[in-house]
PDB file of C-alpha atoms in Angstrom:
ATOM      1  CA  UNK A   1      -6.163 -22.014  11.569  1.00 98.00           C
ATOM      2  CA  UNK A   2      -3.855 -19.289  12.894  1.00 98.00           C
ATOM      3  CA  UNK A   3      -0.662 -18.473  11.023  1.00 97.00           C
ATOM      4  CA  UNK A   4       1.758 -18.500  13.952  1.00 96.00           C
ATOM      5  CA  UNK A   5       5.165 -16.985  13.229  1.00 93.00           C
ATOM      6  CA  UNK A   6       6.195 -16.710  16.869  1.00 94.00           C
ATOM      7  CA  UNK A   7       6.174 -12.902  16.849  1.00 94.00           C
ATOM      8  CA  UNK A   8       4.349 -10.753  19.383  1.00 96.00           C
ATOM      9  CA  UNK A   9       1.347 -10.211  17.088  1.00 96.00           C
ATOM     10  CA  UNK A  10       0.499 -13.821  16.268  1.00 96.00           C
ATOM     11  CA  UNK A  11       1.171 -15.063  19.804  1.00 97.00           C
ATOM     12  CA  UNK A  12      -1.081 -12.370  21.256  1.00 97.00           C
ATOM     13  CA  UNK A  13      -3.785 -13.220  18.733  1.00 98.00           C
ATOM     14  CA  UNK A  14      -3.548 -16.898  19.714  1.00 98.00           C
ATOM     15  CA  UNK A  15      -4.322 -16.049  23.347  1.00 97.00           C
ATOM     16  CA  UNK A  16      -7.092 -13.648  22.285  1.00 97.00           C
ATOM     17  CA  UNK A  17      -8.733 -16.413  20.223  1.00 97.00           C
ATOM     18  CA  UNK A  18      -8.481 -18.875  23.092  1.00 97.00           C
ATOM     19  CA  UNK A  19     -10.145 -16.334  25.415  1.00 96.00           C
ATOM     20  CA  UNK A  20     -12.936 -15.598  22.915  1.00 96.00           C
ATOM     21  CA  UNK A  21     -13.453 -19.321  22.298  1.00 96.00           C
ATOM     22  CA  UNK A  22     -14.450 -19.845  25.936  1.00 95.00           C
ATOM     23  CA  UNK A  23     -17.302 -17.330  25.948  1.00 94.00           C
ATOM     24  CA  UNK A  24     -18.335 -16.769  22.326  1.00 94.00           C
ATOM     25  CA  UNK A  25     -21.891 -17.865  21.417  1.00 94.00           C
ATOM     26  CA  UNK A  26     -20.446 -19.429  18.247  1.00 92.00           C
ATOM     27  CA  UNK A  27     -18.509 -22.652  18.758  1.00 94.00           C
ATOM     28  CA  UNK A  28     -15.281 -22.965  16.800  1.00 95.00           C
ATOM     29  CA  UNK A  29     -12.035 -24.922  16.882  1.00 96.00           C
ATOM     30  CA  UNK A  30      -8.560 -23.402  16.804  1.00 97.00           C
ATOM     31  CA  UNK A  31      -5.398 -24.773  15.220  1.00 97.00           C
ATOM     32  CA  UNK A  32      -1.992 -23.221  14.563  1.00 98.00           C
ATOM     33  CA  UNK A  33       0.446 -23.518  11.678  1.00 98.00           C
ATOM     34  CA  UNK A  34       4.073 -22.381  11.562  1.00 96.00           C
ATOM     35  CA  UNK A  35       6.161 -22.314   8.380  1.00 95.00           C
ATOM     36  CA  UNK A  36       9.872 -23.004   8.904  1.00 93.00           C
ATOM     37  CA  UNK A  37      11.644 -21.594   5.799  1.00 89.00           C
ATOM     38  CA  UNK A  38      14.880 -23.459   6.467  1.00 85.00           C
ATOM     39  CA  UNK A  39      17.283 -20.693   7.419  1.00 83.00           C
ATOM     40  CA  UNK A  40      19.716 -20.591  10.331  1.00 81.00           C
ATOM     41  CA  UNK A  41      18.683 -17.037  11.158  1.00 80.00           C
ATOM     42  CA  UNK A  42      15.104 -18.041  12.009  1.00 84.00           C
ATOM     43  CA  UNK A  43      14.324 -21.093  14.139  1.00 89.00           C
ATOM     44  CA  UNK A  44      10.694 -21.244  15.311  1.00 92.00           C
ATOM     45  CA  UNK A  45      10.996 -24.816  16.661  1.00 93.00           C
ATOM     46  CA  UNK A  46      10.751 -23.693  20.347  1.00 94.00           C
ATOM     47  CA  UNK A  47       7.077 -23.001  19.572  1.00 95.00           C
ATOM     48  CA  UNK A  48       6.368 -26.735  19.257  1.00 96.00           C
ATOM     49  CA  UNK A  49       6.347 -27.599  22.985  1.00 96.00           C
ATOM     50  CA  UNK A  50       4.737 -24.278  23.874  1.00 96.00           C
ATOM     51  CA  UNK A  51       1.713 -24.718  21.570  1.00 96.00           C
ATOM     52  CA  UNK A  52       1.350 -28.359  22.601  1.00 94.00           C
ATOM     53  CA  UNK A  53       1.212 -27.226  26.246  1.00 96.00           C
ATOM     54  CA  UNK A  54      -1.823 -25.108  25.363  1.00 96.00           C
ATOM     55  CA  UNK A  55      -3.609 -28.155  23.947  1.00 95.00           C
ATOM     56  CA  UNK A  56      -3.982 -26.584  20.495  1.00 97.00           C
ATOM     57  CA  UNK A  57      -3.588 -28.706  17.332  1.00 97.00           C
ATOM     58  CA  UNK A  58      -0.310 -27.679  15.723  1.00 97.00           C
ATOM     59  CA  UNK A  59       1.057 -28.053  12.213  1.00 97.00           C
ATOM     60  CA  UNK A  60       4.776 -27.371  11.885  1.00 97.00           C
ATOM     61  CA  UNK A  61       5.664 -27.215   8.185  1.00 96.00           C
ATOM     62  CA  UNK A  62       9.313 -27.353   7.134  1.00 94.00           C
ATOM     63  CA  UNK A  63      10.032 -26.154   3.609  1.00 93.00           C
ATOM     64  CA  UNK A  64      13.421 -25.016   2.215  1.00 91.00           C
ATOM     65  CA  UNK A  65      12.028 -21.739   0.895  1.00 90.00           C
ATOM     66  CA  UNK A  66      15.315 -19.861   1.202  1.00 85.00           C
ATOM     67  CA  UNK A  67      17.299 -22.429  -0.775  1.00 87.00           C
ATOM     68  CA  UNK A  68      14.553 -22.644  -3.421  1.00 90.00           C
ATOM     69  CA  UNK A  69      14.796 -18.881  -3.910  1.00 87.00           C
ATOM     70  CA  UNK A  70      18.311 -19.285  -5.327  1.00 86.00           C
ATOM     71  CA  UNK A  71      16.914 -20.852  -8.516  1.00 89.00           C
ATOM     72  CA  UNK A  72      13.318 -19.569  -8.610  1.00 88.00           C
ATOM     73  CA  UNK A  73      14.095 -16.302 -10.399  1.00 88.00           C
ATOM     74  CA  UNK A  74      14.326 -15.417 -14.096  1.00 88.00           C
ATOM     75  CA  UNK A  75      16.280 -17.927 -16.199  1.00 87.00           C
ATOM     76  CA  UNK A  76      16.807 -20.191 -13.201  1.00 87.00           C
ATOM     77  CA  UNK A  77      18.637 -17.519 -11.212  1.00 89.00           C
ATOM     78  CA  UNK A  78      17.877 -16.026  -7.792  1.00 88.00           C
ATOM     79  CA  UNK A  79      14.602 -14.255  -7.135  1.00 86.00           C
ATOM     80  CA  UNK A  80      14.492 -10.470  -7.353  1.00 82.00           C
ATOM     81  CA  UNK A  81      13.103 -10.059  -3.826  1.00 79.00           C
ATOM     82  CA  UNK A  82      13.661 -12.808  -1.286  1.00 80.00           C
ATOM     83  CA  UNK A  83      11.210 -11.189   1.154  1.00 79.00           C
ATOM     84  CA  UNK A  84       8.367 -11.134  -1.378  1.00 80.00           C
ATOM     85  CA  UNK A  85       9.110 -14.669  -2.538  1.00 87.00           C
ATOM     86  CA  UNK A  86       9.268 -15.994   1.026  1.00 86.00           C
ATOM     87  CA  UNK A  87       5.997 -14.298   2.021  1.00 86.00           C
ATOM     88  CA  UNK A  88       4.230 -15.641  -1.073  1.00 89.00           C
ATOM     89  CA  UNK A  89       5.468 -19.185  -0.488  1.00 93.00           C
ATOM     90  CA  UNK A  90       4.539 -19.094   3.211  1.00 93.00           C
ATOM     91  CA  UNK A  91       1.047 -17.893   2.360  1.00 92.00           C
ATOM     92  CA  UNK A  92       0.574 -20.720  -0.134  1.00 92.00           C
ATOM     93  CA  UNK A  93       1.682 -23.312   2.425  1.00 95.00           C
ATOM     94  CA  UNK A  94      -0.743 -21.861   4.979  1.00 95.00           C
ATOM     95  CA  UNK A  95      -3.588 -22.081   2.446  1.00 94.00           C
ATOM     96  CA  UNK A  96      -2.864 -25.681   1.574  1.00 93.00           C
ATOM     97  CA  UNK A  97      -2.392 -26.747   5.215  1.00 95.00           C
ATOM     98  CA  UNK A  98      -5.724 -25.215   6.226  1.00 95.00           C
ATOM     99  CA  UNK A  99      -7.682 -26.797   3.374  1.00 92.00           C
ATOM    100  CA  UNK A 100      -6.002 -30.184   3.726  1.00 93.00           C
ATOM    101  CA  UNK A 101      -6.854 -30.385   7.430  1.00 95.00           C
ATOM    102  CA  UNK A 102     -10.459 -29.215   7.215  1.00 93.00           C
ATOM    103  CA  UNK A 103     -10.125 -25.612   8.411  1.00 95.00           C
ATOM    104  CA  UNK A 104     -12.402 -23.077   6.707  1.00 94.00           C
ATOM    105  CA  UNK A 105     -10.714 -19.895   7.982  1.00 96.00           C
ATOM    106  CA  UNK A 106      -7.097 -18.793   7.958  1.00 97.00           C
ATOM    107  CA  UNK A 107      -6.383 -16.187  10.656  1.00 97.00           C
ATOM    108  CA  UNK A 108      -3.565 -13.659  10.162  1.00 96.00           C
ATOM    109  CA  UNK A 109      -2.270 -11.236  12.784  1.00 96.00           C
ATOM    110  CA  UNK A 110      -1.633  -7.978  10.907  1.00 95.00           C
ATOM    111  CA  UNK A 111      -2.729  -4.926  12.923  1.00 96.00           C
ATOM    112  CA  UNK A 112      -3.778  -1.325  12.213  1.00 97.00           C
ATOM    113  CA  UNK A 113      -0.181  -0.086  11.990  1.00 96.00           C
ATOM    114  CA  UNK A 114       0.556  -2.727   9.333  1.00 94.00           C
ATOM    115  CA  UNK A 115      -2.499  -1.675   7.322  1.00 95.00           C
ATOM    116  CA  UNK A 116      -1.590   2.017   7.535  1.00 96.00           C
ATOM    117  CA  UNK A 117       1.993   1.352   6.428  1.00 93.00           C
ATOM    118  CA  UNK A 118       0.809  -0.798   3.527  1.00 91.00           C
ATOM    119  CA  UNK A 119      -1.565   1.957   2.410  1.00 93.00           C
ATOM    120  CA  UNK A 120       1.101   4.657   2.318  1.00 93.00           C
ATOM    121  CA  UNK A 121       3.641   2.363   0.646  1.00 91.00           C
ATOM    122  CA  UNK A 122       1.115   1.476  -2.047  1.00 88.00           C
ATOM    123  CA  UNK A 123       0.067   5.101  -2.610  1.00 90.00           C
ATOM    124  CA  UNK A 124       3.584   6.554  -2.667  1.00 90.00           C
ATOM    125  CA  UNK A 125       5.386   3.817  -4.588  1.00 87.00           C
ATOM    126  CA  UNK A 126       2.734   2.248  -6.832  1.00 83.00           C
ATOM    127  CA  UNK A 127       0.024   4.899  -7.113  1.00 83.00           C
ATOM    128  CA  UNK A 128      -2.741   2.595  -5.842  1.00 83.00           C
ATOM    129  CA  UNK A 129      -5.273   3.188  -3.057  1.00 85.00           C
ATOM    130  CA  UNK A 130      -5.188  -0.172  -1.322  1.00 86.00           C
ATOM    131  CA  UNK A 131      -4.250  -1.896   1.906  1.00 90.00           C
ATOM    132  CA  UNK A 132      -4.539  -5.318   3.535  1.00 91.00           C
ATOM    133  CA  UNK A 133      -8.023  -6.796   3.380  1.00 92.00           C
ATOM    134  CA  UNK A 134      -9.848  -7.571   6.608  1.00 92.00           C
ATOM    135  CA  UNK A 135     -11.605 -10.546   5.001  1.00 93.00           C
ATOM    136  CA  UNK A 136     -11.318 -12.228   1.623  1.00 91.00           C
ATOM    137  CA  UNK A 137     -11.658 -15.709   0.148  1.00 90.00           C
ATOM    138  CA  UNK A 138      -9.286 -17.933  -1.782  1.00 89.00           C
ATOM    139  CA  UNK A 139      -9.892 -21.190  -3.625  1.00 79.00           C
ATOM    140  CA  UNK A 140      -7.709 -24.255  -4.018  1.00 60.00           C
ATOM    141  CA  UNK A 141      -8.634 -24.762  -7.674  1.00 60.00           C
ATOM    142  CA  UNK A 142     -10.579 -27.912  -6.832  1.00 62.00           C
ATOM    143  CA  UNK A 143     -13.773 -26.426  -5.439  1.00 57.00           C
ATOM    144  CA  UNK A 144     -12.472 -25.820  -1.920  1.00 74.00           C
ATOM    145  CA  UNK A 145     -12.767 -22.325  -0.470  1.00 88.00           C
ATOM    146  CA  UNK A 146     -10.956 -20.683   2.415  1.00 93.00           C
ATOM    147  CA  UNK A 147     -11.782 -17.413   4.186  1.00 94.00           C
ATOM    148  CA  UNK A 148      -8.797 -15.299   5.224  1.00 95.00           C
ATOM    149  CA  UNK A 149      -9.501 -12.995   8.166  1.00 96.00           C
ATOM    150  CA  UNK A 150      -7.478 -10.385  10.072  1.00 96.00           C
ATOM    151  CA  UNK A 151      -9.211  -9.791  13.437  1.00 96.00           C
ATOM    152  CA  UNK A 152      -6.639  -7.219  14.628  1.00 97.00           C
ATOM    153  CA  UNK A 153      -6.977  -4.621  11.854  1.00 96.00           C
ATOM    154  CA  UNK A 154      -8.422  -2.060  14.308  1.00 96.00           C
ATOM    155  CA  UNK A 155      -5.813  -2.759  17.026  1.00 97.00           C
ATOM    156  CA  UNK A 156      -2.643  -0.700  17.480  1.00 97.00           C
ATOM    157  CA  UNK A 157       0.735  -2.407  17.514  1.00 96.00           C
ATOM    158  CA  UNK A 158       1.711  -0.973  20.904  1.00 96.00           C
ATOM    159  CA  UNK A 159      -1.302  -2.691  22.512  1.00 97.00           C
ATOM    160  CA  UNK A 160      -0.102  -6.077  21.233  1.00 97.00           C
ATOM    161  CA  UNK A 161       3.457  -5.359  22.304  1.00 96.00           C
ATOM    162  CA  UNK A 162       2.360  -4.423  25.835  1.00 97.00           C
ATOM    163  CA  UNK A 163       0.289  -7.586  26.198  1.00 97.00           C
ATOM    164  CA  UNK A 164       3.078  -9.842  24.926  1.00 96.00           C
ATOM    165  CA  UNK A 165       5.526  -8.365  27.439  1.00 95.00           C
ATOM    166  CA  UNK A 166       3.118  -8.512  30.382  1.00 96.00           C
ATOM    167  CA  UNK A 167       2.096 -12.101  29.565  1.00 96.00           C
ATOM    168  CA  UNK A 168       5.753 -13.083  29.096  1.00 95.00           C
ATOM    169  CA  UNK A 169       5.002 -14.755  25.765  1.00 96.00           C
ATOM    170  CA  UNK A 170       7.848 -16.800  24.206  1.00 94.00           C
ATOM    171  CA  UNK A 171       8.519 -14.441  21.290  1.00 94.00           C
ATOM    172  CA  UNK A 172      10.709 -15.814  18.517  1.00 91.00           C
ATOM    173  CA  UNK A 173      12.919 -13.091  17.059  1.00 81.00           C
ATOM    174  CA  UNK A 174      13.393 -13.285  13.310  1.00 71.00           C
ATOM    175  CA  UNK A 175      16.873 -12.299  12.173  1.00 62.00           C
ATOM    176  CA  UNK A 176      16.768 -13.105   8.486  1.00 63.00           C
ATOM    177  CA  UNK A 177      19.625 -11.228   6.753  1.00 55.00           C
ATOM    178  CA  UNK A 178      17.461 -10.608   3.699  1.00 59.00           C
ATOM    179  CA  UNK A 179      14.928  -8.799   5.865  1.00 59.00           C
ATOM    180  CA  UNK A 180      17.179  -6.768   8.129  1.00 53.00           C
ATOM    181  CA  UNK A 181      20.470  -6.043   6.389  1.00 43.00           C
ATOM    182  CA  UNK A 182      18.880  -3.964   3.612  1.00 45.00           C
ATOM    183  CA  UNK A 183      17.042  -0.673   4.313  1.00 46.00           C
ATOM    184  CA  UNK A 184      13.373  -1.460   4.705  1.00 72.00           C
ATOM    185  CA  UNK A 185      10.714   0.723   3.136  1.00 80.00           C
ATOM    186  CA  UNK A 186       8.178  -0.332   5.760  1.00 83.00           C
ATOM    187  CA  UNK A 187      10.499   0.800   8.546  1.00 86.00           C
ATOM    188  CA  UNK A 188      10.856   4.221   6.913  1.00 89.00           C
ATOM    189  CA  UNK A 189       7.084   4.612   6.603  1.00 92.00           C
ATOM    190  CA  UNK A 190       6.647   3.502  10.230  1.00 92.00           C
ATOM    191  CA  UNK A 191       9.087   6.201  11.321  1.00 93.00           C
ATOM    192  CA  UNK A 192       7.285   8.801   9.190  1.00 94.00           C
ATOM    193  CA  UNK A 193       3.903   7.958  10.747  1.00 95.00           C
ATOM    194  CA  UNK A 194       5.413   7.992  14.226  1.00 94.00           C
ATOM    195  CA  UNK A 195       6.659  11.550  13.706  1.00 94.00           C
ATOM    196  CA  UNK A 196       3.259  12.651  12.453  1.00 95.00           C
ATOM    197  CA  UNK A 197       1.522  11.008  15.404  1.00 95.00           C
ATOM    198  CA  UNK A 198       3.656  13.073  17.769  1.00 94.00           C
ATOM    199  CA  UNK A 199       2.129  16.169  16.167  1.00 94.00           C
ATOM    200  CA  UNK A 200      -1.392  14.734  15.816  1.00 94.00           C
ATOM    201  CA  UNK A 201      -2.170  12.203  18.592  1.00 94.00           C
ATOM    202  CA  UNK A 202      -5.444  11.162  16.897  1.00 95.00           C
ATOM    203  CA  UNK A 203      -3.693  10.386  13.601  1.00 95.00           C
ATOM    204  CA  UNK A 204      -4.452   6.660  13.571  1.00 96.00           C
ATOM    205  CA  UNK A 205      -8.124   7.241  14.369  1.00 95.00           C
ATOM    206  CA  UNK A 206      -8.354   9.253  11.153  1.00 95.00           C
ATOM    207  CA  UNK A 207      -6.303   6.712   9.221  1.00 95.00           C
ATOM    208  CA  UNK A 208      -8.548   3.892  10.408  1.00 95.00           C
ATOM    209  CA  UNK A 209     -11.640   5.785   9.239  1.00 94.00           C
ATOM    210  CA  UNK A 210     -10.031   6.292   5.828  1.00 92.00           C
ATOM    211  CA  UNK A 211      -8.920   2.654   5.530  1.00 93.00           C
ATOM    212  CA  UNK A 212     -12.161   0.929   6.505  1.00 90.00           C
ATOM    213  CA  UNK A 213     -13.650   1.100   2.955  1.00 88.00           C
ATOM    214  CA  UNK A 214     -10.361  -0.118   1.436  1.00 88.00           C
ATOM    215  CA  UNK A 215     -10.339  -3.155   3.727  1.00 87.00           C
ATOM    216  CA  UNK A 216     -13.391  -4.481   1.876  1.00 83.00           C
ATOM    217  CA  UNK A 217     -12.492  -7.324  -0.448  1.00 72.00           C
ATOM    218  CA  UNK A 218     -13.868  -5.588  -3.572  1.00 75.00           C
ATOM    219  CA  UNK A 219     -13.135  -1.885  -3.064  1.00 77.00           C
ATOM    220  CA  UNK A 220      -9.394  -2.028  -3.733  1.00 69.00           C
ATOM    221  CA  UNK A 221      -9.881  -3.803  -7.051  1.00 72.00           C
ATOM    222  CA  UNK A 222     -12.616  -1.352  -8.021  1.00 76.00           C
ATOM    223  CA  UNK A 223     -10.380   1.651  -7.248  1.00 75.00           C
ATOM    224  CA  UNK A 224      -7.620   0.255  -9.413  1.00 72.00           C
ATOM    225  CA  UNK A 225     -10.044  -0.589 -12.220  1.00 78.00           C
ATOM    226  CA  UNK A 226     -11.545   2.892 -12.091  1.00 77.00           C
ATOM    227  CA  UNK A 227      -8.074   4.465 -12.214  1.00 75.00           C
ATOM    228  CA  UNK A 228      -7.186   2.417 -15.276  1.00 77.00           C
ATOM    229  CA  UNK A 229     -10.463   3.443 -16.931  1.00 80.00           C
ATOM    230  CA  UNK A 230      -9.772   7.140 -16.307  1.00 80.00           C
ATOM    231  CA  UNK A 231      -6.288   6.854 -17.824  1.00 79.00           C
ATOM    232  CA  UNK A 232      -7.617   4.985 -20.843  1.00 82.00           C
ATOM    233  CA  UNK A 233     -10.421   7.509 -21.340  1.00 82.00           C
ATOM    234  CA  UNK A 234      -7.904  10.355 -21.269  1.00 82.00           C
ATOM    235  CA  UNK A 235      -5.757   8.563 -23.846  1.00 82.00           C
ATOM    236  CA  UNK A 236      -8.737   8.060 -26.182  1.00 83.00           C
ATOM    237  CA  UNK A 237      -9.829  11.683 -25.830  1.00 82.00           C
ATOM    238  CA  UNK A 238      -6.289  12.804 -26.643  1.00 80.00           C
ATOM    239  CA  UNK A 239      -6.266  10.712 -29.789  1.00 80.00           C
ATOM    240  CA  UNK A 240      -9.654  12.114 -30.837  1.00 81.00           C
ATOM    241  CA  UNK A 241      -8.433  15.684 -30.376  1.00 78.00           C
ATOM    242  CA  UNK A 242      -5.288  15.041 -32.372  1.00 77.00           C
ATOM    243  CA  UNK A 243      -7.383  13.603 -35.180  1.00 73.00           C
ATOM    244  CA  UNK A 244      -9.830  16.541 -35.089  1.00 65.00           C
ATOM    245  CA  UNK A 245      -7.440  19.499 -34.660  1.00 63.00           C
ATOM    246  CA  UNK A 246      -4.232  18.268 -36.295  1.00 58.00           C
ATOM    247  CA  UNK A 247      -0.752  18.597 -34.802  1.00 52.00           C
ATOM    248  CA  UNK A 248       0.344  21.950 -33.459  1.00 48.00           C
ATOM    249  CA  UNK A 249      -2.994  23.713 -33.935  1.00 47.00           C
ATOM    250  CA  UNK A 250      -3.880  26.241 -31.268  1.00 46.00           C
ATOM    251  CA  UNK A 251      -7.273  27.106 -29.899  1.00 44.00           C
ATOM    252  CA  UNK A 252      -9.086  28.027 -26.732  1.00 44.00           C
ATOM    253  CA  UNK A 253      -9.316  25.230 -24.195  1.00 43.00           C
ATOM    254  CA  UNK A 254     -12.747  24.652 -22.695  1.00 46.00           C
ATOM    255  CA  UNK A 255     -11.660  21.728 -20.511  1.00 46.00           C
ATOM    256  CA  UNK A 256     -11.796  23.241 -17.051  1.00 44.00           C
ATOM    257  CA  UNK A 257     -10.315  20.114 -15.420  1.00 45.00           C
ATOM    258  CA  UNK A 258      -7.113  20.424 -17.425  1.00 41.00           C
ATOM    259  CA  UNK A 259      -6.831  24.135 -16.597  1.00 43.00           C
ATOM    260  CA  UNK A 260      -7.411  23.372 -12.934  1.00 43.00           C
ATOM    261  CA  UNK A 261      -4.915  20.522 -12.981  1.00 45.00           C
ATOM    262  CA  UNK A 262      -2.150  22.699 -14.356  1.00 41.00           C
ATOM    263  CA  UNK A 263      -3.003  25.467 -11.925  1.00 42.00           C
ATOM    264  CA  UNK A 264      -2.831  23.095  -8.969  1.00 45.00           C
ATOM    265  CA  UNK A 265       0.617  21.858  -9.881  1.00 46.00           C
ATOM    266  CA  UNK A 266       2.171  25.324  -9.904  1.00 50.00           C
ATOM    267  CA  UNK A 267       1.351  28.980 -10.365  1.00 53.00           C
ATOM    268  CA  UNK A 268       3.101  31.631 -12.466  1.00 52.00           C
ATOM    269  CA  UNK A 269       4.907  34.503 -10.767  1.00 53.00           C
ATOM    270  CA  UNK A 270       2.742  37.429  -9.812  1.00 55.00           C
ATOM    271  CA  UNK A 271       2.622  40.096 -12.490  1.00 49.00           C
ATOM    272  CA  UNK A 272       0.884  43.244 -13.576  1.00 48.00           C
ATOM    273  CA  UNK A 273      -1.772  43.217 -16.282  1.00 49.00           C
ATOM    274  CA  UNK A 274       0.411  42.799 -19.385  1.00 44.00           C
ATOM    275  CA  UNK A 275      -2.479  42.786 -21.832  1.00 45.00           C
ATOM    276  CA  UNK A 276      -3.912  46.166 -20.840  1.00 48.00           C
ATOM    277  CA  UNK A 277      -0.686  48.201 -21.014  1.00 53.00           C
ATOM    278  CA  UNK A 278       1.885  48.410 -23.837  1.00 60.00           C
ATOM    279  CA  UNK A 279       5.339  47.182 -22.913  1.00 63.00           C
ATOM    280  CA  UNK A 280       6.930  50.568 -23.610  1.00 64.00           C
ATOM    281  CA  UNK A 281       4.952  52.028 -20.713  1.00 68.00           C
ATOM    282  CA  UNK A 282       6.332  49.453 -18.246  1.00 71.00           C
ATOM    283  CA  UNK A 283       8.945  50.290 -15.677  1.00 74.00           C
ATOM    284  CA  UNK A 284      12.118  48.203 -15.545  1.00 73.00           C
ATOM    285  CA  UNK A 285      10.675  46.259 -12.619  1.00 75.00           C
ATOM    286  CA  UNK A 286       7.431  45.516 -14.476  1.00 76.00           C
ATOM    287  CA  UNK A 287       9.343  44.402 -17.564  1.00 73.00           C
ATOM    288  CA  UNK A 288      11.377  41.994 -15.461  1.00 75.00           C
ATOM    289  CA  UNK A 289       8.198  40.502 -13.911  1.00 80.00           C
ATOM    290  CA  UNK A 290       6.585  40.156 -17.350  1.00 77.00           C
ATOM    291  CA  UNK A 291       9.657  38.336 -18.660  1.00 77.00           C
ATOM    292  CA  UNK A 292       9.506  35.926 -15.710  1.00 80.00           C
ATOM    293  CA  UNK A 293       5.824  35.276 -16.381  1.00 80.00           C
ATOM    294  CA  UNK A 294       6.334  34.501 -20.062  1.00 79.00           C
ATOM    295  CA  UNK A 295       9.354  32.301 -19.329  1.00 78.00           C
ATOM    296  CA  UNK A 296       7.323  30.372 -16.761  1.00 79.00           C
ATOM    297  CA  UNK A 297       4.468  29.741 -19.230  1.00 78.00           C
ATOM    298  CA  UNK A 298       6.903  28.505 -21.866  1.00 74.00           C
ATOM    299  CA  UNK A 299       8.626  26.123 -19.440  1.00 73.00           C
ATOM    300  CA  UNK A 300       5.315  24.681 -18.253  1.00 70.00           C
ATOM    301  CA  UNK A 301       4.264  24.007 -21.832  1.00 68.00           C
ATOM    302  CA  UNK A 302       7.552  22.250 -22.564  1.00 68.00           C
ATOM    303  CA  UNK A 303       7.213  20.073 -19.478  1.00 67.00           C
ATOM    304  CA  UNK A 304       3.736  19.033 -20.563  1.00 59.00           C
ATOM    305  CA  UNK A 305       4.823  17.807 -23.982  1.00 53.00           C
ATOM    306  CA  UNK A 306       5.377  14.364 -22.540  1.00 51.00           C
ATOM    307  CA  UNK A 307       1.631  13.983 -21.974  1.00 50.00           C
ATOM    308  CA  UNK A 308      -0.595  12.603 -24.668  1.00 47.00           C
ATOM    309  CA  UNK A 309      -3.349  14.792 -26.019  1.00 50.00           C
ATOM    310  CA  UNK A 310      -3.647  18.592 -25.918  1.00 50.00           C
ATOM    311  CA  UNK A 311      -1.412  20.663 -23.660  1.00 48.00           C
ATOM    312  CA  UNK A 312      -3.071  23.609 -21.943  1.00 49.00           C
ATOM    313  CA  UNK A 313      -0.960  26.613 -21.004  1.00 46.00           C
ATOM    314  CA  UNK A 314      -1.562  29.085 -18.233  1.00 45.00           C
ATOM    315  CA  UNK A 315      -3.002  31.704 -20.578  1.00 47.00           C
ATOM    316  CA  UNK A 316      -5.816  29.326 -21.613  1.00 47.00           C
ATOM    317  CA  UNK A 317      -4.599  28.300 -25.069  1.00 49.00           C
ATOM    318  CA  UNK A 318      -4.389  24.668 -26.040  1.00 49.00           C
ATOM    319  CA  UNK A 319      -1.754  23.171 -28.338  1.00 48.00           C
ATOM    320  CA  UNK A 320      -1.313  19.622 -29.564  1.00 47.00           C
ATOM    321  CA  UNK A 321       2.297  18.450 -29.726  1.00 45.00           C
ATOM    322  CA  UNK A 322       3.394  15.593 -31.958  1.00 43.00           C
TER     323      UNK A 322
END
């Protein structure tokens, strides 16, 4: 069952599936499902006669998602993000339609550009290494299971756009105010990647290589779990050090990772060897550089007080702040 929105991506995928169906060694049936969210700015109903003309079973689901969003938020108010709510509701309706009508795979049309944008949005905004999965499974809570697949995850968006224009596909433009009146983070990331691709034409080949492991259904969850474990381990070690050394006690730091971490974030101003020469022998210029160095070390230590556990300064000492 193909989730057919009427955009260039899903319409192109529909024709690709029909072409593969004719010559694939595996026999399979194709159906389409469109979710009409009940808004004047998006009317996918012209798809009905078009899909019927192709002889493909078609499920056109009308659901007042937009009006429901007005009371689906906290305390019966509007939802925080209409886009997220709408996408979640559409996905649920696609799941239920597929299972109810005997389909064992739901096909979605996200492409490589979508996966790359999702990866950078997740990394920059949420701190997670994840992207859209190429294949995963969902259950209906009653023993039924549905595979969700994205056959276009290696395909560039411009390839789909070119095909849709050449084949004169009946693209339905979505003009939802909630999606297009506010600045879109995805659009900003798309523009960023486009600029980088102008400088590095093979950019998306490298991105695809990096994303392939994350497209596995288990890897993303494992990365997040591992990140949580590292944070928790650091918190426990910090508590153990506070209990062992007491607050404000100084000592040499043997944790090379912490030294390296501080050094990677920033470096102190260049200076002469302050420990080998008495300050009275310094020139005015050397004294000024030494003052900058000591001020820098002090500021870095103050910035680090927000971290739990010991704080390591540039000179290698380690102090625990309460």
